[in-house]
XYZ file of C-alpha atoms in Angstrom:
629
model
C 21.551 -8.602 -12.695
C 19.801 -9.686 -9.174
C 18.839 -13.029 -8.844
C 16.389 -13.743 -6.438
C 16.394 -17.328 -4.278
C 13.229 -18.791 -5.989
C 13.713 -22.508 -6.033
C 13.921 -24.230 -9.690
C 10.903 -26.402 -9.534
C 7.018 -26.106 -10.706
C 5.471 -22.882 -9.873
C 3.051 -25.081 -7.684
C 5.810 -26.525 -5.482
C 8.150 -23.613 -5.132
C 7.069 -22.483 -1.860
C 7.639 -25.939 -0.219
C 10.631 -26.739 -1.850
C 11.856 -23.637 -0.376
C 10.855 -24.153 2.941
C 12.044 -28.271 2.933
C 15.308 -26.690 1.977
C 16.253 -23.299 4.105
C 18.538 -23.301 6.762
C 17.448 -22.939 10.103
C 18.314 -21.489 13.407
C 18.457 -24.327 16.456
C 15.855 -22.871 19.178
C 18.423 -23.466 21.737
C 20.033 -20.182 19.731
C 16.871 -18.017 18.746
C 17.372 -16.030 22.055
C 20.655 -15.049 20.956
C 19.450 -13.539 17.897
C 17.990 -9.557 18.372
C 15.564 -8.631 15.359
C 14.679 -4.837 15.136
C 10.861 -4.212 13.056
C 9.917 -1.432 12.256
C 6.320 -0.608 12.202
C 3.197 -2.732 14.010
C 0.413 -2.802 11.288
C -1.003 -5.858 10.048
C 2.740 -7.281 8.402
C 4.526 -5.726 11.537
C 2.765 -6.552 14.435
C 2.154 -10.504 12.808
C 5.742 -10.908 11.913
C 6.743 -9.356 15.861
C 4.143 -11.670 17.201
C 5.264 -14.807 15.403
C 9.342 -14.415 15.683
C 8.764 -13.789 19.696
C 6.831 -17.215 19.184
C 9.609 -18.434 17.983
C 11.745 -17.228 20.550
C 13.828 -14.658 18.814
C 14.507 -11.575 20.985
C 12.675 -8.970 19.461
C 12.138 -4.811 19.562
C 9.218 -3.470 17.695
C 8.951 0.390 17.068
C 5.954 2.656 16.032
C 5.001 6.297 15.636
C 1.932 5.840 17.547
C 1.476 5.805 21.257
C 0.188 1.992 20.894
C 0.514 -0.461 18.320
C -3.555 -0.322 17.851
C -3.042 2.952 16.147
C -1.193 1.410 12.954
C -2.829 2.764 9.779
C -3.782 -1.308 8.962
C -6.715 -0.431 11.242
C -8.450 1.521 8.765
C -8.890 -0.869 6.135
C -12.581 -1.427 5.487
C -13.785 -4.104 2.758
C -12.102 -7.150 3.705
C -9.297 -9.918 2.720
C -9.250 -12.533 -0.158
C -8.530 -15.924 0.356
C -9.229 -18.856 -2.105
C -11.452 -21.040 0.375
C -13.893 -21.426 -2.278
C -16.648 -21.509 0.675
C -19.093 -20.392 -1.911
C -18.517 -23.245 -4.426
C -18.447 -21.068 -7.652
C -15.268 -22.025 -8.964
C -12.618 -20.514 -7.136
C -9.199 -21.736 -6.311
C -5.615 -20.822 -5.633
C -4.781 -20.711 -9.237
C -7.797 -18.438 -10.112
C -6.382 -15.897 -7.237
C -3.121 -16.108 -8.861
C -3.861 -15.654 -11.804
C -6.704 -12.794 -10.761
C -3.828 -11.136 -8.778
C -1.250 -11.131 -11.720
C -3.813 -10.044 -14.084
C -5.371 -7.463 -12.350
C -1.430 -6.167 -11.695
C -1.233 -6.261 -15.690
C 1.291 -8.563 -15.386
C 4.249 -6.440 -14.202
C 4.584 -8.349 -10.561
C 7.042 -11.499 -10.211
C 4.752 -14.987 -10.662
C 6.229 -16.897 -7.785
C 5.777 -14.038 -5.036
C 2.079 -13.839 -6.431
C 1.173 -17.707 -6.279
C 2.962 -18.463 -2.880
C 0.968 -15.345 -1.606
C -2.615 -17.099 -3.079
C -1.313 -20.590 -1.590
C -0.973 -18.838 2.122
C -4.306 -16.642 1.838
C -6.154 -19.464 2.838
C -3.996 -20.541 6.058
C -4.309 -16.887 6.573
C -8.167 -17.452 7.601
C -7.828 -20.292 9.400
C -4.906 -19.042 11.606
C -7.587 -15.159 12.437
C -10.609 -17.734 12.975
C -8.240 -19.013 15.722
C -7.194 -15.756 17.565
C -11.092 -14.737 17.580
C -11.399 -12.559 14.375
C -15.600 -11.730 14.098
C -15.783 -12.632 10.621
C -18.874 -12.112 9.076
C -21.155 -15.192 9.185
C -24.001 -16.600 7.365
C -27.472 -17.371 8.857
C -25.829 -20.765 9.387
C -22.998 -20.102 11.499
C -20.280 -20.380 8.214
C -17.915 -17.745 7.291
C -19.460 -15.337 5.257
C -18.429 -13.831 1.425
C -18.603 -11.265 -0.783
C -17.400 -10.084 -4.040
C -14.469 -7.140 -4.656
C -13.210 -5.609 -7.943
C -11.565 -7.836 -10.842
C -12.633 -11.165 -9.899
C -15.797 -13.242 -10.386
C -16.031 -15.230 -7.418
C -17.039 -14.236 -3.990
C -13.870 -14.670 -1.964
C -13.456 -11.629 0.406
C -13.959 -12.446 3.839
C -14.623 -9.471 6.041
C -16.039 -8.157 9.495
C -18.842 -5.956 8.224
C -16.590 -2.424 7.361
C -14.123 -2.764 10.067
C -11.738 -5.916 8.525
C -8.832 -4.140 9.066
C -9.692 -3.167 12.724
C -10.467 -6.595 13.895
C -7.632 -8.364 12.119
C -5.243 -5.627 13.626
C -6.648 -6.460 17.184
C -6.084 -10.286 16.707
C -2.039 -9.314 15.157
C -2.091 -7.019 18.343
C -3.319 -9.974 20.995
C -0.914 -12.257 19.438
C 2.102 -9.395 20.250
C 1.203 -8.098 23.439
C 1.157 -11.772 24.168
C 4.979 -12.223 23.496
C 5.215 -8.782 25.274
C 4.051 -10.727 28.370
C 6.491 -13.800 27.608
C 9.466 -11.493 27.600
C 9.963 -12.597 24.201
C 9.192 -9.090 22.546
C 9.448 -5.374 23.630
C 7.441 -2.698 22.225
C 9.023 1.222 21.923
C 5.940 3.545 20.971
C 6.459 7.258 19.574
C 9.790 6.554 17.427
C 10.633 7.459 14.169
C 13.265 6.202 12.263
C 15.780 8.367 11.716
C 18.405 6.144 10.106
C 19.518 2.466 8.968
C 23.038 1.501 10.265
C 24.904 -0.987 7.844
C 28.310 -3.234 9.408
C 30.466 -4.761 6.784
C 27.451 -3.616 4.399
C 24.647 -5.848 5.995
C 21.231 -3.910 8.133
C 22.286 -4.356 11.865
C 20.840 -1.080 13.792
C 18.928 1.534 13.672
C 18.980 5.481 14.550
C 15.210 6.639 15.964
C 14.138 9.390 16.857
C 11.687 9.803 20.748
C 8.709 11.830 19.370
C 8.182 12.926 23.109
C 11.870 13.599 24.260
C 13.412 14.416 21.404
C 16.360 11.872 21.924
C 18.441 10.326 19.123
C 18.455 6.389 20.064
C 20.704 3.835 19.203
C 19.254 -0.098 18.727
C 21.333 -2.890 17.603
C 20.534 -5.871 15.841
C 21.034 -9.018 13.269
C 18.407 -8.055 11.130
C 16.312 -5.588 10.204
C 12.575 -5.835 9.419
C 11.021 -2.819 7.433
C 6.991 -2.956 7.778
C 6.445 0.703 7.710
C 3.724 1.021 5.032
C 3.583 3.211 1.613
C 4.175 6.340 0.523
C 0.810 7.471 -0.641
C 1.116 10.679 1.363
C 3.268 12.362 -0.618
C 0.108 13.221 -2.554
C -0.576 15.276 0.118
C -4.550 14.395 0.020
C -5.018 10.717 0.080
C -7.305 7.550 2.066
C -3.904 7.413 4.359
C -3.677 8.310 8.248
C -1.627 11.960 8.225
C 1.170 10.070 10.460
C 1.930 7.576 7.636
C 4.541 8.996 5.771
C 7.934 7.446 3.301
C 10.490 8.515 5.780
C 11.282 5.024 6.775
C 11.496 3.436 3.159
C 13.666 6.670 2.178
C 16.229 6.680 4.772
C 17.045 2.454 3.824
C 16.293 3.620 0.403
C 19.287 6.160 0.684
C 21.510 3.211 2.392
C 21.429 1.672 -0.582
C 18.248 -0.143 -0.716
C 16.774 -0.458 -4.453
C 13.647 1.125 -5.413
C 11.101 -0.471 -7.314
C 8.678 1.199 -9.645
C 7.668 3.771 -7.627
C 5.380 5.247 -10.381
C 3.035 2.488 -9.286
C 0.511 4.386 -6.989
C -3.107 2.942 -6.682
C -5.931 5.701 -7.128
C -9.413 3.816 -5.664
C -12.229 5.284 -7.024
C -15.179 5.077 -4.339
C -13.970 7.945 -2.136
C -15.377 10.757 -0.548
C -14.756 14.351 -2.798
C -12.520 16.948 -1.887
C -14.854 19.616 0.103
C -12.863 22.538 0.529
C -9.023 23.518 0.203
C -8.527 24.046 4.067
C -8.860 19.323 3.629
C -5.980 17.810 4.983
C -6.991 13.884 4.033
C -9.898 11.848 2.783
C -11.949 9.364 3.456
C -12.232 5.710 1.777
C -15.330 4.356 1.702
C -14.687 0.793 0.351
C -14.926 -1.270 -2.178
C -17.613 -3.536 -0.747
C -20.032 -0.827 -1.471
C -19.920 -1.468 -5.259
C -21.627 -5.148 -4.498
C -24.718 -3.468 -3.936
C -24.647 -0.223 -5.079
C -24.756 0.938 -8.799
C -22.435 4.348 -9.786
C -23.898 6.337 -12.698
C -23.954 9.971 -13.836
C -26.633 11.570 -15.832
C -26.800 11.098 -19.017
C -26.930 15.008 -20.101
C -23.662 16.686 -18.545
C -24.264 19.472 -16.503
C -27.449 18.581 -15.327
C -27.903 20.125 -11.939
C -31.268 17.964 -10.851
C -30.816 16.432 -7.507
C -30.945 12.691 -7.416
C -34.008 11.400 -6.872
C -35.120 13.873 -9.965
C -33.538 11.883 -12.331
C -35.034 8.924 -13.575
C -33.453 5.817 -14.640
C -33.931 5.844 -18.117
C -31.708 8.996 -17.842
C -29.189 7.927 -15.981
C -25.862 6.424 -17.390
C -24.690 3.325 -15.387
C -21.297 3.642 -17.033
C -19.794 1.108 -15.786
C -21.897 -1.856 -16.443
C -22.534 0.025 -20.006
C -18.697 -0.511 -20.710
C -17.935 -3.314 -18.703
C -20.792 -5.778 -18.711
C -18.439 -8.836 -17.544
C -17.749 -7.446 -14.572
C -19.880 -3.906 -14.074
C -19.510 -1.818 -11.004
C -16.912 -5.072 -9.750
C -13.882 -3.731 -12.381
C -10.582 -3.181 -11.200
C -9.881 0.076 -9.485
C -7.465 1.145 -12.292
C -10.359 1.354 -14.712
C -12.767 2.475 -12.889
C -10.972 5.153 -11.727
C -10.081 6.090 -14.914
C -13.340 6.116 -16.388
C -15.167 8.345 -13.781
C -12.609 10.966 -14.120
C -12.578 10.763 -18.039
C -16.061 11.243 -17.315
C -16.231 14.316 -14.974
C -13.633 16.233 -17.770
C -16.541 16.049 -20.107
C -18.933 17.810 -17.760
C -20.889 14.744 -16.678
C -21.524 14.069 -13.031
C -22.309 16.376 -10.251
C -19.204 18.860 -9.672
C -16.464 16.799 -9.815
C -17.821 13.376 -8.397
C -20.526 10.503 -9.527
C -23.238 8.744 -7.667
C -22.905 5.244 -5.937
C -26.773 4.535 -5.210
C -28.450 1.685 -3.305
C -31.926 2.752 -3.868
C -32.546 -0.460 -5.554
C -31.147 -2.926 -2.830
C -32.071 -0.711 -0.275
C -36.233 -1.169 -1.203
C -35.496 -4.948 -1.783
C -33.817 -5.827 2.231
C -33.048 -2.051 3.805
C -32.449 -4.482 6.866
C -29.277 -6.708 4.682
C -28.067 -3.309 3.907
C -27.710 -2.256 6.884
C -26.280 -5.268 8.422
C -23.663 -5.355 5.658
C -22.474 -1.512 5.332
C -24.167 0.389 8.555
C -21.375 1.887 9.904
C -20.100 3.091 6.373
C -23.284 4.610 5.758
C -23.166 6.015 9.398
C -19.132 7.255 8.522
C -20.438 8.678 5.551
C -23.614 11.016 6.417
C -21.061 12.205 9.493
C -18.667 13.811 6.437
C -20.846 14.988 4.515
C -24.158 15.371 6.015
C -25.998 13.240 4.166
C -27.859 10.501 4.511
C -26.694 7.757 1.599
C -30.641 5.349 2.844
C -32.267 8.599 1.381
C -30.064 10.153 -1.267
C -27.184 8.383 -3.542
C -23.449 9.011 -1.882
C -20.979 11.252 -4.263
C -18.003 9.736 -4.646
C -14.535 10.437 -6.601
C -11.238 9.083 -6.996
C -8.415 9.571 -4.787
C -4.755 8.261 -3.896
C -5.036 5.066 -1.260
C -1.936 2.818 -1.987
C 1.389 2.920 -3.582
C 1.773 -0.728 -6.055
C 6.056 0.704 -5.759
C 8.209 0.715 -2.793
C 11.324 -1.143 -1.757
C 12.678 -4.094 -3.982
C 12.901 -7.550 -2.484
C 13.604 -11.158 -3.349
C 11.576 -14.080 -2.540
C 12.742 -13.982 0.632
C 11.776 -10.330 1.056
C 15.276 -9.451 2.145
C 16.743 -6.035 0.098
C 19.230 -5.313 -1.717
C 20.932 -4.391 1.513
C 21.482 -7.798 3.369
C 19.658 -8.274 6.720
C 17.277 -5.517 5.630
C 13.942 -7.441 5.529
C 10.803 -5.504 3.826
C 7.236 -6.706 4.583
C 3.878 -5.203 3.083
C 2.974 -2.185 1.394
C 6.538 -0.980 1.964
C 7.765 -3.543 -0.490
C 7.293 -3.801 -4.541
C 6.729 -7.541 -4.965
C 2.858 -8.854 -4.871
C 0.705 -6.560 -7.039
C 2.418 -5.293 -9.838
C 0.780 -2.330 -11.668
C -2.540 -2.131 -9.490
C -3.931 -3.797 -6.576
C -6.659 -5.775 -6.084
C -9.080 -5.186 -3.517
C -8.699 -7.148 -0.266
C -5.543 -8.061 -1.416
C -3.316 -5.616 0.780
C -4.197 -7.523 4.067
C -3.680 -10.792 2.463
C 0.028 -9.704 1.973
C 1.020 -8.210 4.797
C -0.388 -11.229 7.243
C 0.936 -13.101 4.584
C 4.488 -11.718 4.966
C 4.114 -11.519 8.742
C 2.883 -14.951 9.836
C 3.761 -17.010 7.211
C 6.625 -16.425 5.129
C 9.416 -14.214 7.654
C 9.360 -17.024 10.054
C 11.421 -18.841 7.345
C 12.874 -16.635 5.097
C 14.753 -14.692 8.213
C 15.873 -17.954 9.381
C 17.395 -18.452 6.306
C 19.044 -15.496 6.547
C 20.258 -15.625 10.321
C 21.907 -19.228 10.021
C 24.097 -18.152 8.471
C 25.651 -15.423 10.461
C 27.128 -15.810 14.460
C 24.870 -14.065 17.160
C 27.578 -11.612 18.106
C 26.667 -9.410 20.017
C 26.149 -5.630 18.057
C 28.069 -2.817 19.200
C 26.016 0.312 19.052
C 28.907 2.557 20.028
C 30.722 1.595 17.046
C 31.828 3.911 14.407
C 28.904 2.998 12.209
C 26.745 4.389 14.671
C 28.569 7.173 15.830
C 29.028 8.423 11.983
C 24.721 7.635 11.415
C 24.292 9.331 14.760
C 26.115 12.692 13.905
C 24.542 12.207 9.839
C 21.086 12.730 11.485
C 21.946 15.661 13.883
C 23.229 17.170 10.628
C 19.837 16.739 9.033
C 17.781 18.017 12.171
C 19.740 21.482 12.526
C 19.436 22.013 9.027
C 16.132 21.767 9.205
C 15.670 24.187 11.997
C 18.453 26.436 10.493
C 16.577 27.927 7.842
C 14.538 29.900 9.356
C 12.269 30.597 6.627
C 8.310 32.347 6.318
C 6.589 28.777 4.927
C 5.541 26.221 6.955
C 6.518 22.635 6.094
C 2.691 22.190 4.947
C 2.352 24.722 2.525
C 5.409 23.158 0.524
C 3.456 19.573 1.331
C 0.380 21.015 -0.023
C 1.911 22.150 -3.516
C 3.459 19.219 -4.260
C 1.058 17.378 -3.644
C -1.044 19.577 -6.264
C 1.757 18.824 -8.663
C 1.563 15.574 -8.091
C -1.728 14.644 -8.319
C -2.421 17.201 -11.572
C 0.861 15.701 -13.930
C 1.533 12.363 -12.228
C -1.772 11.011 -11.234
C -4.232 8.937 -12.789
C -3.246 10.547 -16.083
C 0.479 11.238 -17.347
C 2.142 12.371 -20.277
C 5.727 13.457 -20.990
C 5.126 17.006 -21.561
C 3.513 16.782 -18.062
C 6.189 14.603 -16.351
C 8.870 16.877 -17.210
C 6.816 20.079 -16.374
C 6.692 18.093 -13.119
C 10.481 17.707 -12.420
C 11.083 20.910 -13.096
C 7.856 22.421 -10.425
C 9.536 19.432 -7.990
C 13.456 20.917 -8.204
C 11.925 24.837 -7.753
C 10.175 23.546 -4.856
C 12.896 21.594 -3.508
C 15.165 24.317 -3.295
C 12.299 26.779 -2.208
C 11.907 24.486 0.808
C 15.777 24.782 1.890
C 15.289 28.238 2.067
C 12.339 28.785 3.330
C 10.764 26.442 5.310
C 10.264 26.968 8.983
C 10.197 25.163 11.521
C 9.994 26.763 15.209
C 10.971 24.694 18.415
C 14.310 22.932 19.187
C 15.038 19.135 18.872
C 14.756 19.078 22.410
C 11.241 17.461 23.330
C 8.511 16.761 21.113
C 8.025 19.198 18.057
C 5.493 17.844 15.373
C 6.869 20.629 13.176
C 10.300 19.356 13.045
C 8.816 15.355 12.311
C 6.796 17.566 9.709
C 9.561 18.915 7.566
C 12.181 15.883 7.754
C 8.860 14.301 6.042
C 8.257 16.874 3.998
C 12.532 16.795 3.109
C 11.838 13.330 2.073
C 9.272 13.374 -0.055
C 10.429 16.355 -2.426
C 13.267 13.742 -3.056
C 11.363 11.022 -3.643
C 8.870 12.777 -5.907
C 11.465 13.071 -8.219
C 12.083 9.344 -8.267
C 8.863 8.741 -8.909
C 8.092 10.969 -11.840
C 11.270 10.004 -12.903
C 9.805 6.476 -12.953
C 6.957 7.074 -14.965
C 8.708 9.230 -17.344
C 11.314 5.996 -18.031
C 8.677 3.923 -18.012
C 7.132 4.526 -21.967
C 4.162 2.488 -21.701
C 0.469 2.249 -19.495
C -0.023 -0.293 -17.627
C -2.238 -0.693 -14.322
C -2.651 2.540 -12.351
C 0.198 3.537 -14.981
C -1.699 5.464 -17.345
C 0.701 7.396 -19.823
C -1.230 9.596 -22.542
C 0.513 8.482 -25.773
C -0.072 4.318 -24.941
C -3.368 3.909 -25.144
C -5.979 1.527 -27.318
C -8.223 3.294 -29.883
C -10.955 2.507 -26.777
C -9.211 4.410 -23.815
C -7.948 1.488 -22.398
C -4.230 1.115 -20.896
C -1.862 -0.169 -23.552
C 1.237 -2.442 -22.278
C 4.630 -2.562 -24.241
C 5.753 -6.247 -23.383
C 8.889 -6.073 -24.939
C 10.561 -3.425 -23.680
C 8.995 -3.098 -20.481
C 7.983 -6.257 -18.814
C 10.646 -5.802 -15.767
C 10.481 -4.347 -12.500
C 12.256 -0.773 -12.564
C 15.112 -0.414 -9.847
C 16.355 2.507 -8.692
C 19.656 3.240 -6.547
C 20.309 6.320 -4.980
C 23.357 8.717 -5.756
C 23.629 11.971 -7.194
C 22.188 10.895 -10.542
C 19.781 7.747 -9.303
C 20.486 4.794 -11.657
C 18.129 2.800 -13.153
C 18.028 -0.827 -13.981
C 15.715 -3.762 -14.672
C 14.902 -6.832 -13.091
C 12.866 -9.259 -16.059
C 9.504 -10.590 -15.285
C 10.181 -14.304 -16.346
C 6.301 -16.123 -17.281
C 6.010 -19.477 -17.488
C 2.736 -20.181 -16.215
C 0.677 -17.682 -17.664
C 0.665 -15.746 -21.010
C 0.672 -12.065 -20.371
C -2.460 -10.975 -22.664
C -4.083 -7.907 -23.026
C -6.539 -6.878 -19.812
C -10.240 -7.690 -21.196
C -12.820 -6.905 -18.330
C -15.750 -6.478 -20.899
């Protein structure tokens, strides 16, 4: 069974006792060290920034033409940290035990409480580089409130967090850019992870302009590439992000963990037409102020502002008075869908209405979500200050994705994963605000020590990229290209995207059962060997061809799909955004099985994946059934 390097001591002092105790690399040595990351979002670009600080020699890649461009810049609502700036009763322990609760206790303790001890350096350190945080009248940092917690803890820049924390990660980089310290290759792809005597020390990439296979060698390996959520085929994601990087370490023999776990947020925009190709978040700070209800007579078809409040249904704060429109995204979720299958709402979507606060301060309103409101009426032409927004669930974050230990190293040594590309902070579901607390969290604060760790304890030698390891991943991936273009087929690698994603979404989405799961499989293998004969994809792999980065994607995801469903099949119990059918409470609500379930799900690659189980040890809470009534 893995065992994972989490020092023996109370869950308190774990994080120091690690970091009074790992080895370290002499600065008179960093330079000699050559770390390759992989991505530049918020747990990328931080963790590039801060080892170039640090003076290792490091290369950063990205799909994008600049670093700015990382999906983290979309994130909208804000991060958590347990400042307690609003004296109403927060703390570190509360965000722990917030975070592991709203997870429904199916992520590791440790990773969880270290990750609420950093949140609050985290704000101190983005005060520092210049991040506009939202202020009070006073000058202090302003708060607000986000789903399954009740305490305002979410600092945020009004709906642009992500944006301006992405800028500070990016100053911080192109500032060890300038130093010499870091170098930044734009428009690759990984292609491949290269394993020496079993440990991560290069990497095949792929130009997006030229076309050329690239060779980079290195010590370690640090995998911040983002989620999977794409796969879905409509989801809150950028269209670039993709699982291409995870697969291809994933298929070096890098464990995946519980890849059933994919986040569905509730407060998006609605599907519009079936020409979509993504959709559009619209965050979770909204439900501070605005109230989501349906009618109370399904199927009635009176617009808005005809329905008066004693008919409407605010469903939420009817089930859930603890907490109202503020539950985790799991339920509510849930519960407006349950609710559009019985004919209520307006087509398939609900209202989220600020009538009320709007006529108490339009001009707070404003201040607070203008340019949602403003992203919002440019969709769907309508103006959310004079008629309630619509707004339905969709796929925004995958909970699964590469396993680590505590020191987010792999089960491939040297092969480092930070952020949503790793399993370990959320369990089942995410809290809001919570996804930029990890991967600044990962980047800035936890890398610098855990890779040092690792790299004392191997020589500096210098890495041979025209070894056999390379040569043999080299000539794997030219295999995989002219495949690809080999087929020759009438489909194009979208239409095959498109229908899994249906299948997806319809048997392993917010609702699953096993008749549906194995339906599933079987759709997934008929479309999986549709696509090998015929997909096509015109150009050459000479030169840039988004077609051909298209269907490697598209390759990848047909396998993993099958992980994942296999996943939730294993996995006989609901739990989180892991909602099977036949576990449920005589209420509807998600029913654990502690017993037999309360691991994290591994999976390693081979002709038949195998599965095993890592045990969720804990000690300092009592995992108890989710009560947000």
């Amino acid at each position: 069974m893995i065992s994972t390097p989490i020092p023996n001591s109370p869950l308190p002092d774990q994080w120091d006792e690690f970091k009074n105790h790992c080895r370290l690399v002499s600065p008179a040595n960093r330079g000699k060290y050559t770390v390759l990351v992989i991505g530049t979002g918020l747990a990328g670009a931080s963790a590039a920034a801060t080892l170039g600080e640090l003076g290792y020699n490091v290369l950063v890649f990205c799909l994008q033409d600049t670093p700015r461009r990382a999906h983290s810049i979309a994130a909208q609502g804000g991060i958590n940290a347990a400042k307690n700036y609003q004296n109403d009763g927060d703390s570190v322990w509360r965000l722990f035990y917030d975070t592991i609760k709203g997870g429904d206790f199916r992520a590791r303790e440790a990773n969880v409480y270290r990750l609420a001890q950093i949140s609050t350096q985290i704000i101190d350190h983005c005060v520092a580089q210049g991040v506009p945080f939202a202020r009070e009248y006073g000058g202090l940092l302003a708060n607000r409130s986000f789903g399954g917690a009740q305490v305002s803890r979410t600092f945020y820049a009004r709906g642009q967090t992500g944006q301006q924390l992405l800028l500070g990660a990016y100053g911080a980089l192109m500032r060890q850019v300038h130093r010499g310290t870091v170098q930044v290759f734009p428009q690759r792809e990984l292609r491949d992870l290269v394993l020496v005597d079993g440990r991560a020390q290069g990497i095949i990439m792929r130009n997006l302009i030229t076309g050329a296979l690239e060779r980079y060698g290195g010590h370690a390996v640090i995998l911040a590439s983002g989620g999977y959520g794409n796969i879905y085929y409509l989801s809150t994601n950028a269209k670039s992000a993709n699982a291409s990087a995870v697969w291809r370490c994933h298929k070096r023999g890098a464990d995946l963990a519980n890849p059933s776990f994919v986040q569905i947020h509730p407060t998006c925009i609605p599907v519009s037409g079936t020409g979509q190709s993504k959709l559009t978040l619209m965050s979770e700070s909204l439900r501070n102020d605005g109230r989501i209800w349906v009618a109370k007579n399904p199927g009635d078809s009176r617009l808005p502002q005809e329905i008066f409040a004693q008919e409407r249904d605010y469903f939420l704060e009817r089930l859930y008075p603890s907490f109202g429109n503020l539950v985790p995204r799991d339920i509510a979720s849930r519960t407006v869908k349950n609710l559009c299958d019985q004919g209520y709402g307006v087509g398939r979507s609900v209202y989220l209405d600020f009538q009320e606060h709007l006529a108490k301060n339009r001009p707070e309103i404003e201040r607070k979500y203008g340019n949602l409101f403003t992203m919002y009426e440019r969709i769907t032409g309508e103006n959310p200050y004079e008629t309630p927004m619509r707004i339905y669930p969709a796929v925004h974050y995958v909970m699964g994705g590469l396993w680590v230990d505590y020191g987010l190293m792999s089960t491939i040594p040297g092969l480092f994963v930070l952020g949503e590309a790793n399993f370990s902070d959320h369990g089942a579901n995410r809290l809001g605000a919570s996804a930029l607390m990890q991967g600044l969290a990962d980047g800035y604060f936890i890398i610098p020590y855990t890779l040092g760790n690792y790299l004392a304890g191997i020589k500096p030698q210098k890495i041979d990229s025209l070894s056999d390891e390379f040569n043999q991943a080299e000539q794997q991936t030219q295999a995989q290209i002219a495949a690809l273009l080999s087929v020759q087929g009438s489909q194009t690698p979208m239409n095959f995207h498109r229908e899994l994603g249906l299948i997806l979404w319809d048997q392993v989405g917010m609702s699953r059962s096993e008749t549906g799961l194995k339906d599933a499989l079987q759709k997934i293998n008929n479309l999986q060997q549709d696509f090998w004969q015929n997909v096509r994809v015109t150009g050459s792999a000479q030169g840039l061809n988004q077609a051909l980065e298209y269907a490697g994607r598209v390759a990848d995801y047909l396998e993993l799909a099958q992980v994942l469903t296999w996943d939730a099949l294993a996995r006989q119990e609901s739990c989180g955004a892991h909602f099977r059918e036949e576990y449920q409470t005589p209420d509807g609500e998600a029913l654990r099985d502690d017993e037999r379930f309360s691991h994290v799900a591994l999976w390693r690659w081979g002709e038949v994946p195998v599965r095993s189980e890592e045990p969720l040890d804990y000690r300092m809470v009592q995992p108890s059934v989710r009560n947000y009534r």
